[in-house]
């Protein structure tokens, strides 16, 4: 289930809101300039569909978002369980950083958690298949895909080079629970 946990940035146990109500998640994210929506494929995709198949099945959603937000490109990122590169990639994603472009991800398979640091709050959003999440450019955040790492996402961007990570050096990510996929 898509889930939002809104807690104090200085005390992760101080939770203001913990909800799986999608409409509430939409509203709470909109309040900090972020965005979540549900995307539908034009037809069911088989497990482990090829990138081209995935992009074709989501083309209407991708094109709509491009028109709305001025994005120009889309591609696929896929991590399968027990990928030997996952531990190193996980570490790159899990330290707090910003980008010069929005970070736009649609979960096609699997799940993961974005942690968005908005002032004195951290909004942890667990995204699952069908969820399109957008973190606005310049917003400190981090991402965790869990110990195993199992997700396939469509990425949408203005400039593929624009979302290189700029690390903030803030150790806040160490103080929050890592994402663990629900059994
Ligand atoms: Fe990021």
Coordinates of N, CA, C and O and ligand atoms in Angstrom, one line a residue:
X1 N 0.8 -1.2 0.0 CA 0.0 0.0 0.0 C 0.9 1.3 0.0 O 1.9 1.3 0.7
X2 N 0.5 2.2 -0.8 CA 1.1 3.5 -0.7 C 0.9 4.1 0.7 O -0.2 3.9 1.3
X3 N 2.0 4.6 1.3 CA 1.9 5.1 2.6 C 2.7 6.4 2.8 O 3.7 6.5 2.2
X4 N 2.2 7.2 3.6 CA 2.9 8.5 4.0 C 3.1 8.5 5.5 O 2.1 8.3 6.3
X5 N 4.3 8.8 5.9 CA 4.6 9.0 7.3 C 5.3 10.4 7.4 O 6.3 10.6 6.8
X6 N 4.6 11.3 8.1 CA 5.1 12.7 8.3 C 5.6 12.8 9.7 O 4.9 12.7 10.6
X7 N 6.9 13.1 9.8 CA 7.5 13.2 11.2 C 8.4 14.4 11.3 O 8.8 15.0 10.3
X8 N 8.8 14.6 12.5 CA 9.7 15.7 12.8 C 11.0 15.4 12.2 O 11.5 14.3 12.3
X9 N 11.7 16.4 11.6 CA 13.0 16.2 11.0 C 14.0 15.9 12.1 O 15.1 15.3 11.9
X10 N 13.8 16.4 13.3 CA 14.8 16.2 14.4 C 14.4 15.0 15.3 O 15.3 14.6 16.1
X11 N 13.2 14.4 15.1 CA 12.8 13.3 15.9 C 11.9 12.4 15.1 O 10.7 12.6 15.1
X12 N 12.5 11.4 14.5 CA 11.6 10.5 13.6 C 10.5 9.8 14.4 O 9.5 9.3 13.7
X13 N 10.6 9.7 15.7 CA 9.5 9.1 16.5 C 8.4 10.0 16.7 O 7.3 9.6 17.2
X14 N 8.6 11.3 16.4 CA 7.5 12.3 16.6 C 6.7 12.3 15.3 O 7.0 13.1 14.4
X15 N 5.7 11.5 15.2 CA 5.0 11.3 13.9 C 3.7 12.1 14.0 O 2.8 11.9 14.9
X16 N 3.5 13.0 13.0 CA 2.3 13.8 13.0 C 1.2 13.1 12.2 O 0.0 13.2 12.5
X17 N 1.6 12.3 11.2 CA 0.6 11.7 10.4 C 1.2 10.4 9.8 O 2.3 10.4 9.3
X18 N 0.4 9.3 9.8 CA 0.8 8.0 9.2 C -0.4 7.5 8.5 O -1.4 7.1 9.2
X19 N -0.4 7.6 7.2 CA -1.7 7.3 6.5 C -1.5 6.5 5.2 O -0.4 6.6 4.6
X20 N -2.5 5.7 4.9 CA -2.5 5.0 3.6 C -3.7 5.4 2.8 O -4.1 4.8 1.8
X21 N -4.3 6.6 3.2 CA -5.4 7.2 2.4 C -4.8 8.0 1.3 O -4.2 9.0 1.5
X22 N -5.0 7.5 0.1 CA -4.3 8.1 -1.1 C -4.6 9.5 -1.3 O -3.8 10.3 -1.6
X23 N -5.9 9.9 -1.1 CA -6.3 11.3 -1.2 C -5.6 12.2 -0.2 O -5.2 13.3 -0.6
X24 N -5.4 11.7 1.0 CA -4.6 12.5 2.0 C -3.2 12.6 1.6 O -2.5 13.7 1.7
X25 N -2.6 11.5 1.0 CA -1.2 11.5 0.6 C -1.0 12.6 -0.5 O -0.1 13.4 -0.5
X26 N -2.0 12.6 -1.5 CA -2.0 13.6 -2.5 C -1.9 15.0 -2.0 O -1.1 15.8 -2.4
X27 N -2.8 15.2 -1.0 CA -3.0 16.6 -0.4 C -1.7 17.0 0.3 O -1.2 18.1 0.2
X28 N -1.2 16.1 1.1 CA 0.0 16.4 2.0 C 1.2 16.7 1.1 O 2.0 17.6 1.4
X29 N 1.4 15.9 0.0 CA 2.5 16.1 -0.8 C 2.4 17.4 -1.6 O 3.3 18.2 -1.8
X30 N 1.1 17.7 -2.1 CA 0.9 18.9 -2.8 C 1.3 20.2 -1.9 O 1.8 21.2 -2.5
X31 N 1.0 20.0 -0.6 CA 1.3 21.1 0.3 C 2.8 21.5 0.3 O 3.1 22.6 0.7
X32 N 3.7 20.6 0.0 CA 5.1 20.9 0.0 C 5.6 20.9 -1.4 O 6.9 20.9 -1.7
X33 N 4.7 21.0 -2.4 CA 5.2 21.1 -3.8 C 5.5 19.8 -4.5 O 6.0 19.8 -5.6
X34 N 5.3 18.7 -3.8 CA 5.6 17.4 -4.4 C 4.3 16.9 -5.0 O 3.2 17.5 -4.9
X35 N 4.3 15.7 -5.5 CA 3.2 15.2 -6.3 C 3.2 13.7 -6.3 O 4.2 13.0 -6.4
X36 N 1.9 13.1 -6.2 CA 1.8 11.7 -6.4 C 0.5 11.5 -7.2 O -0.5 12.2 -7.0
X37 N 0.5 10.6 -8.1 CA -0.7 10.2 -8.8 C -0.6 8.7 -9.2 O 0.4 8.1 -9.1
X38 N -1.7 8.2 -9.6 CA -1.8 6.8 -10.0 C -1.7 6.7 -11.5 O -2.6 7.3 -12.2
X39 N -0.8 5.9 -12.0 CA -0.7 5.7 -13.5 C -1.2 4.4 -13.9 O -1.0 3.4 -13.2
X40 N -1.9 4.4 -15.0 CA -2.4 3.1 -15.6 C -1.7 2.8 -16.9 O -1.6 3.7 -17.7
X41 N -1.3 1.6 -17.1 CA -0.8 1.1 -18.4 C -2.0 0.9 -19.4 O -3.1 0.7 -18.9
X42 N -1.7 1.1 -20.6 CA -2.7 0.9 -21.6 C -3.2 -0.6 -21.7 O -4.3 -0.9 -22.2
X43 N -2.3 -1.5 -21.3 CA -2.6 -2.9 -21.3 C -1.7 -3.6 -20.3 O -0.7 -3.1 -19.9
X44 N -2.2 -4.8 -19.8 CA -1.4 -5.4 -18.7 C 0.0 -5.8 -19.3 O 0.2 -6.3 -20.4
X45 N 1.0 -5.6 -18.5 CA 2.4 -5.9 -18.8 C 2.8 -7.2 -18.2 O 2.5 -7.5 -17.0
X46 N 3.6 -8.1 -18.9 CA 4.1 -9.3 -18.2 C 5.2 -8.9 -17.2 O 5.8 -7.8 -17.3
X47 N 5.4 -9.8 -16.2 CA 6.5 -9.5 -15.3 C 7.8 -9.4 -16.1 O 8.0 -10.0 -17.2
X48 N 8.7 -8.5 -15.7 CA 10.0 -8.3 -16.4 C 9.9 -7.9 -17.8 O 10.7 -8.3 -18.7
X49 N 8.9 -7.1 -18.1 CA 8.7 -6.5 -19.5 C 9.9 -5.7 -19.8 O 10.6 -5.1 -19.0
X50 N 10.2 -5.7 -21.1 CA 11.4 -5.0 -21.6 C 11.1 -3.5 -21.5 O 9.9 -3.0 -21.6
X51 N 12.2 -2.6 -21.4 CA 12.0 -1.2 -21.3 C 11.1 -0.6 -22.4 O 10.2 0.2 -22.1
X52 N 11.3 -1.0 -23.6 CA 10.5 -0.5 -24.7 C 9.0 -0.8 -24.5 O 8.1 0.0 -24.8
X53 N 8.7 -2.0 -24.1 CA 7.3 -2.4 -23.8 C 6.7 -1.5 -22.7 O 5.5 -1.1 -22.8
X54 N 7.5 -1.3 -21.7 CA 7.0 -0.5 -20.5 C 6.7 0.9 -21.0 O 5.6 1.5 -20.7
X55 N 7.6 1.5 -21.7 CA 7.5 2.9 -22.1 C 6.3 3.0 -23.1 O 5.5 4.0 -23.0
X56 N 6.1 2.0 -23.9 CA 4.9 2.0 -24.8 C 3.6 1.9 -24.1 O 2.6 2.7 -24.4
X57 N 3.6 1.1 -23.1 CA 2.3 0.9 -22.3 C 1.9 2.1 -21.5 O 0.8 2.3 -21.2
X58 N 2.9 2.9 -21.1 CA 2.7 4.1 -20.3 C 2.8 5.4 -21.2 O 2.8 6.5 -20.6
X59 N 2.9 5.3 -22.5 CA 3.1 6.4 -23.3 C 2.1 7.5 -23.1 O 2.5 8.7 -23.0
X60 N 0.8 7.2 -23.0 CA -0.2 8.3 -22.8 C 0.1 9.1 -21.5 O 0.0 10.3 -21.5
X61 N 0.4 8.4 -20.4 CA 0.7 9.0 -19.2 C 1.9 9.9 -19.3 O 2.0 11.0 -18.8
X62 N 3.0 9.3 -19.9 CA 4.3 10.0 -20.0 C 4.1 11.3 -20.8 O 4.5 12.4 -20.4
X63 N 3.4 11.1 -21.9 CA 3.2 12.3 -22.8 C 2.4 13.4 -22.1 O 2.6 14.6 -22.3
X64 N 1.4 13.0 -21.4 CA 0.6 14.0 -20.6 C 1.4 14.7 -19.6 O 1.4 16.0 -19.6
X65 N 2.3 14.0 -18.9 CA 3.1 14.7 -17.9 C 4.1 15.6 -18.6 O 4.4 16.7 -18.1
X66 N 4.7 15.1 -19.7 CA 5.6 16.0 -20.4 C 4.9 17.3 -20.8 O 5.5 18.4 -20.7
X67 N 3.7 17.2 -21.4 CA 3.0 18.4 -21.8 C 2.7 19.3 -20.6 O 2.9 20.5 -20.7
X68 N 2.3 18.7 -19.5 CA 2.0 19.5 -18.3 C 3.2 20.2 -17.7 O 3.1 21.3 -17.2
X69 N 4.3 19.5 -17.6 CA 5.4 20.0 -16.8 C 6.7 20.3 -17.6 O 7.7 20.7 -17.0
X70 N 6.6 20.1 -18.9 CA 7.8 20.5 -19.7 C 8.9 19.5 -19.8 O 10.0 19.8 -20.1
X71 N 8.6 18.3 -19.3 CA 9.7 17.3 -19.3 C 9.9 16.8 -20.8 O 9.0 17.0 -21.6
X72 N 11.1 16.3 -21.0 CA 11.4 16.0 -22.4 C 11.8 14.6 -22.7 O 11.9 14.2 -23.8
X73 N 12.1 13.8 -21.6 CA 12.7 12.5 -21.8 C 12.1 11.5 -20.8 O 11.7 11.9 -19.7
X74 N 12.2 10.2 -21.1 CA 11.8 9.2 -20.2 C 12.6 8.0 -20.4 O 13.0 7.7 -21.6
X75 N 13.0 7.2 -19.4 CA 13.6 6.0 -19.5 C 13.2 5.0 -18.4 O 12.4 5.4 -17.6
X76 N 13.9 3.9 -18.3 CA 13.6 2.9 -17.3 C 14.8 2.6 -16.4 O 15.9 2.5 -16.9
X77 N 14.6 2.5 -15.1 CA 15.6 2.0 -14.2 C 15.0 0.8 -13.5 O 13.9 0.8 -13.1
X78 N 15.8 -0.3 -13.5 CA 15.3 -1.5 -13.0 C 16.4 -2.2 -12.1 O 17.5 -2.4 -12.5
X79 N 16.0 -2.5 -10.9 CA 16.9 -3.2 -10.0 C 16.2 -4.5 -9.6 O 15.0 -4.5 -9.1
X80 N 16.8 -5.6 -9.9 CA 16.2 -6.9 -9.5 C 16.8 -7.4 -8.2 O 18.0 -7.1 -7.9
X81 N 16.1 -8.3 -7.5 CA 16.6 -8.8 -6.2 C 18.0 -9.4 -6.4 O 18.3 -10.1 -7.4
X82 N 18.9 -9.1 -5.4 CA 20.2 -9.7 -5.4 C 21.1 -9.2 -6.5 O 22.1 -9.8 -6.8
X83 N 20.8 -8.0 -7.1 CA 21.7 -7.4 -8.0 C 23.0 -7.1 -7.2 O 22.9 -6.4 -6.2
X84 N 24.2 -7.5 -7.7 CA 25.4 -7.3 -6.9 C 25.8 -5.8 -6.8 O 26.5 -5.4 -5.9
X85 N 25.2 -5.0 -7.7 CA 25.5 -3.5 -7.6 C 24.6 -2.8 -6.7 O 24.8 -1.6 -6.4
X86 N 23.6 -3.5 -6.2 CA 22.6 -2.8 -5.4 C 23.1 -2.2 -4.1 O 22.8 -1.0 -3.8
X87 N 24.0 -2.9 -3.3 CA 24.5 -2.2 -2.1 C 25.2 -0.9 -2.3 O 24.9 0.1 -1.6
X88 N 26.0 -0.8 -3.4 CA 26.7 0.5 -3.7 C 25.7 1.5 -4.2 O 25.7 2.7 -3.8
X89 N 24.7 1.1 -5.0 CA 23.7 2.1 -5.5 C 22.8 2.6 -4.4 O 22.5 3.7 -4.3
X90 N 22.5 1.6 -3.5 CA 21.6 2.0 -2.4 C 22.3 3.1 -1.6 O 21.6 4.1 -1.2
X91 N 23.6 3.0 -1.4 CA 24.3 4.0 -0.6 C 24.3 5.3 -1.3 O 24.1 6.4 -0.6
X92 N 24.3 5.3 -2.6 CA 24.3 6.6 -3.3 C 22.9 7.3 -3.2 O 22.8 8.5 -3.1
X93 N 21.9 6.5 -3.2 CA 20.5 7.0 -3.1 C 20.1 7.4 -1.7 O 19.3 8.3 -1.5
X94 N 20.7 6.8 -0.7 CA 20.2 6.9 0.6 C 20.8 8.1 1.4 O 20.3 8.4 2.5
X95 N 21.8 8.7 0.9 CA 22.3 9.9 1.5 C 21.6 11.1 1.0 O 21.3 11.2 -0.2
X96 N 21.3 12.1 1.9 CA 20.4 13.2 1.5 C 21.1 14.0 0.4 O 22.3 14.3 0.4
X97 N 20.3 14.4 -0.6 CA 20.8 15.1 -1.8 C 19.7 15.9 -2.4 O 18.5 15.8 -2.1
X98 N 20.1 16.8 -3.4 CA 19.2 17.5 -4.2 C 19.5 17.3 -5.6 O 20.6 16.7 -6.0
X99 N 18.6 17.7 -6.5 CA 18.9 17.7 -8.0 C 18.5 19.1 -8.6 O 17.7 19.8 -8.0
X100 N 19.0 19.3 -9.8 CA 18.7 20.5 -10.5 C 17.4 20.3 -11.4 O 17.0 21.2 -12.1
X101 N 16.9 19.1 -11.3 CA 15.7 18.8 -12.0 C 14.7 18.1 -11.1 O 15.2 17.5 -10.0
X102 N 13.4 18.1 -11.4 CA 12.5 17.3 -10.6 C 12.9 15.8 -10.6 O 13.4 15.4 -11.7
X103 N 12.7 15.1 -9.6 CA 12.9 13.6 -9.6 C 11.5 13.0 -9.7 O 10.7 13.0 -8.8
X104 N 11.3 12.4 -10.9 CA 10.0 11.9 -11.3 C 10.1 10.4 -11.5 O 10.8 10.0 -12.4
X105 N 9.4 9.6 -10.7 CA 9.5 8.2 -10.8 C 8.1 7.5 -10.8 O 7.3 7.9 -9.9
X106 N 7.8 6.6 -11.7 CA 6.6 5.8 -11.6 C 7.0 4.4 -11.4 O 7.7 3.8 -12.2
X107 N 6.5 3.8 -10.3 CA 6.8 2.4 -10.0 C 6.0 1.5 -10.9 O 4.7 1.6 -10.9
X108 N 6.7 0.7 -11.7 CA 6.0 -0.2 -12.6 C 5.9 -1.6 -11.8 O 4.9 -2.3 -11.9
X109 N 7.0 -1.9 -11.2 CA 7.0 -3.1 -10.3 C 7.8 -2.8 -9.1 O 8.7 -1.9 -9.1
X110 N 7.6 -3.5 -8.0 CA 8.3 -3.4 -6.8 C 7.9 -2.2 -6.0 O 6.9 -1.6 -6.2
X111 N 8.8 -1.7 -5.1 CA 8.5 -0.6 -4.2 C 9.8 0.0 -3.7 O 10.9 -0.5 -3.9
X112 N 9.6 1.1 -3.0 CA 10.7 1.8 -2.4 C 10.1 3.0 -1.7 O 9.0 3.4 -1.8
X113 N 11.0 3.7 -0.9 CA 10.6 4.8 -0.1 C 11.4 6.1 -0.4 O 12.6 6.0 -0.4
X114 N 10.7 7.2 -0.7 CA 11.3 8.5 -0.8 C 11.1 9.2 0.6 O 10.1 9.1 1.2
X115 N 12.2 9.9 1.0 CA 12.1 10.7 2.2 C 12.4 12.1 1.8 O 13.4 12.4 1.3
X116 N 11.3 12.9 1.9 CA 11.4 14.3 1.5 C 11.6 15.2 2.7 O 10.7 15.2 3.6
X117 N 12.6 16.0 2.7 CA 13.0 16.8 3.8 C 12.5 18.2 3.5 O 13.1 19.0 2.7
X118 N 11.3 18.6 4.1 CA 10.7 19.8 3.9 C 10.7 20.7 5.1 O 9.8 20.5 6.0
X119 N 11.7 21.6 5.3 CA 11.7 22.4 6.5 C 12.0 21.5 7.7 O 12.9 20.8 7.8
X120 N 11.1 21.6 8.7 CA 11.3 20.9 9.9 C 10.6 19.5 9.9 O 10.4 18.9 10.9
X121 N 10.1 19.1 8.7 CA 9.4 17.8 8.6 C 10.2 16.9 7.6 O 10.9 17.4 6.8
X122 N 10.0 15.6 7.8 CA 10.4 14.7 6.8 C 9.1 13.8 6.4 O 8.5 13.3 7.3
X123 N 8.8 13.8 5.1 CA 7.7 13.0 4.6 C 8.2 11.8 4.0 O 8.9 11.9 2.9
X124 N 8.0 10.7 4.6 CA 8.4 9.4 4.0 C 7.3 8.9 3.2 O 6.2 8.7 3.7
X125 N 7.5 8.6 1.9 CA 6.4 8.1 1.0 C 6.8 6.8 0.5 O 7.9 6.7 -0.2
X126 N 6.1 5.7 0.8 CA 6.3 4.4 0.2 C 5.5 4.3 -1.0 O 4.3 4.4 -1.0
X127 N 6.2 4.1 -2.1 CA 5.6 4.0 -3.4 C 5.5 2.6 -3.9 O 6.5 1.8 -3.7
X128 N 4.4 2.2 -4.5 CA 4.3 0.8 -5.0 C 3.8 0.9 -6.5 O 3.5 2.0 -7.0
X129 N 3.6 -0.3 -7.1 CA 3.3 -0.3 -8.5 C 2.1 0.6 -8.8 O 1.0 0.5 -8.2
X130 N 2.3 1.4 -9.8 CA 1.2 2.4 -10.2 C 1.4 3.8 -9.7 O 0.8 4.7 -10.2
X131 N 2.3 4.0 -8.7 CA 2.5 5.3 -8.1 C 3.5 6.1 -8.9 O 4.6 5.6 -9.2
X132 N 3.1 7.3 -9.3 CA 4.0 8.3 -9.9 C 4.3 9.3 -8.8 O 3.4 9.9 -8.3
X133 N 5.6 9.5 -8.5 CA 6.0 10.4 -7.5 C 6.9 11.4 -8.0 O 7.8 11.1 -8.8
X134 N 6.7 12.7 -7.7 CA 7.6 13.7 -8.1 C 8.1 14.5 -7.0 O 7.3 15.1 -6.2
X135 N 9.5 14.6 -6.9 CA 10.1 15.4 -5.8 C 10.6 16.7 -6.6 O 11.4 16.6 -7.5
X136 N 10.2 17.9 -6.1 CA 10.6 19.1 -6.9 C 12.1 19.3 -6.8 O 12.7 19.0 -5.8
X137 N 12.6 19.9 -7.9 CA 14.0 20.2 -7.9 C 14.4 21.1 -6.8 O 13.7 21.9 -6.3
X138 N 15.6 20.8 -6.3 CA 16.2 21.6 -5.2 C 15.7 21.2 -3.8 O 16.2 21.7 -2.8
X139 N 14.8 20.2 -3.7 CA 14.3 19.7 -2.4 C 15.2 18.6 -1.9 O 15.3 17.6 -2.5
X140 N 15.7 18.8 -0.7 CA 16.5 17.7 -0.1 C 15.7 16.4 0.1 O 14.5 16.5 0.6
X141 N 16.2 15.3 -0.3 CA 15.5 14.1 -0.1 C 16.5 12.9 -0.2 O 17.7 13.1 -0.5
X142 N 16.0 11.7 0.1 CA 16.8 10.5 -0.1 C 15.8 9.4 -0.5 O 14.6 9.6 -0.3
X143 N 16.4 8.3 -0.9 CA 15.5 7.2 -1.4 C 16.1 5.9 -0.9 O 17.4 5.7 -0.9
X144 N 15.3 5.0 -0.4 CA 15.7 3.6 0.0 C 14.9 2.6 -0.7 O 13.6 2.6 -0.6
X145 N 15.5 1.6 -1.3 CA 14.8 0.5 -1.9 C 14.9 -0.8 -1.0 O 14.5 -1.8 -1.5
X146 N 15.4 -0.7 0.2 CA 15.4 -1.8 1.1 C 16.6 -2.7 0.9 O 17.5 -2.4 0.0
X147 N 16.8 -3.7 1.8 CA 17.9 -4.6 1.8 C 18.1 -5.3 0.4 O 19.2 -5.5 -0.1
X148 N 17.0 -5.8 -0.1 CA 17.0 -6.6 -1.3 C 17.2 -5.8 -2.6 O 18.0 -6.0 -3.4
X149 N 16.4 -4.7 -2.6 CA 16.3 -3.9 -3.9 C 15.5 -4.6 -4.9 O 16.0 -5.5 -5.6
X150 N 14.3 -4.1 -5.1 CA 13.4 -4.8 -6.1 C 12.4 -3.7 -6.6 O 11.4 -3.5 -6.0
X151 N 12.8 -3.1 -7.7 CA 11.9 -2.1 -8.3 C 12.2 -1.8 -9.8 O 13.4 -1.9 -10.2
X152 N 11.2 -1.5 -10.5 CA 11.3 -1.0 -11.9 C 10.6 0.2 -11.9 O 9.4 0.3 -11.6
X153 N 11.2 1.3 -12.4 CA 10.6 2.6 -12.4 C 10.8 3.3 -13.8 O 11.8 3.1 -14.4
X154 N 9.7 4.0 -14.2 CA 9.9 5.0 -15.3 C 10.5 6.2 -14.7 O 9.9 6.7 -13.7
X155 N 11.5 6.8 -15.3 CA 12.0 8.1 -14.9 C 11.6 9.1 -16.0 O 11.8 8.8 -17.2
X156 N 11.2 10.3 -15.6 CA 10.9 11.3 -16.5 C 11.7 12.6 -16.1 O 11.7 12.9 -14.9
X157 N 12.3 13.2 -17.1 CA 13.1 14.4 -16.8 C 13.1 15.5 -17.8 O 12.7 15.2 -19.0
X158 N 13.5 16.6 -17.4 CA 13.7 17.7 -18.3 C 15.1 17.6 -19.0 O 15.2 17.8 -20.2
X159 N 16.1 17.2 -18.2 CA 17.4 17.1 -18.8 C 18.1 15.8 -18.1 O 18.3 15.9 -16.9
X160 N 18.3 14.8 -18.9 CA 18.9 13.6 -18.2 C 20.1 13.8 -17.4 O 20.4 13.1 -16.5
X161 N 20.8 14.9 -17.7 CA 22.1 15.2 -16.9 C 21.7 16.0 -15.7 O 22.6 16.2 -14.8
X162 N 20.5 16.6 -15.6 CA 20.1 17.5 -14.6 C 19.9 17.0 -13.2 O 19.8 17.7 -12.3
X163 N 19.7 15.7 -13.1 CA 19.4 15.1 -11.8 C 20.6 14.4 -11.2 O 20.4 13.5 -10.3
X164 N 21.8 14.7 -11.6 CA 22.9 14.3 -10.8 C 22.7 14.7 -9.3 O 22.2 15.7 -9.1
X165 N 23.2 13.8 -8.4 CA 22.9 14.1 -7.0 C 23.9 15.1 -6.5 O 25.1 15.0 -6.8
X166 N 23.4 16.1 -5.8 CA 24.3 17.0 -5.0 C 24.0 16.8 -3.6 O 23.0 17.0 -3.0
X167 N 25.0 16.2 -2.9 CA 24.9 15.8 -1.5 C 24.9 17.0 -0.6 O 25.7 17.9 -0.7
X168 N 23.9 17.0 0.4 CA 23.9 18.1 1.3 C 24.9 17.9 2.4 O 25.2 18.9 3.1
X169 N 25.3 16.7 2.7 CA 26.2 16.5 3.8 C 25.5 16.4 5.2 O 26.1 16.1 6.2
X170 N 24.2 16.6 5.1 CA 23.3 16.5 6.4 C 23.2 15.0 6.7 O 22.7 14.2 5.9
X171 N 23.6 14.6 7.9 CA 23.5 13.2 8.3 C 22.1 12.7 8.7 O 21.9 11.6 9.2
X172 N 21.1 13.6 8.4 CA 19.7 13.3 8.8 C 19.2 11.9 8.4 O 18.5 11.2 9.2
X173 N 19.6 11.4 7.2 CA 19.2 10.1 6.7 C 19.6 9.0 7.7 O 18.9 8.0 7.7
X174 N 20.6 9.2 8.4 CA 21.1 8.1 9.3 C 20.1 8.0 10.5 O 20.1 6.9 11.1
X175 N 19.3 9.0 10.8 CA 18.5 9.0 12.0 C 17.1 8.4 11.7 O 16.3 8.2 12.6
X176 N 16.8 8.2 10.4 CA 15.5 7.6 10.0 C 15.5 6.2 9.8 O 16.5 5.6 9.3
X177 N 14.4 5.4 10.1 CA 14.4 4.0 9.8 C 14.6 3.8 8.3 O 14.0 4.5 7.5
X178 N 15.4 2.8 8.0 CA 15.5 2.4 6.6 C 14.2 1.8 6.1 O 13.4 1.3 6.9
X179 N 14.0 1.7 4.8 CA 12.8 1.1 4.2 C 13.0 -0.4 4.2 O 14.0 -0.9 3.7
X180 N 12.0 -1.1 4.7 CA 11.9 -2.5 4.6 C 10.6 -2.9 4.0 O 9.5 -2.5 4.5
X181 N 10.7 -3.7 3.0 CA 9.5 -4.1 2.2 C 8.6 -4.9 3.2 O 9.1 -5.8 3.9
X182 N 7.3 -4.6 3.2 CA 6.3 -5.4 4.0 C 6.3 -6.8 3.4 O 6.4 -7.0 2.2
X183 N 6.1 -7.7 4.4 CA 6.1 -9.2 4.0 C 4.8 -9.5 3.2 O 3.8 -8.8 3.4
Ligands
LIG1 FE1 17.2 11.9 -5.8

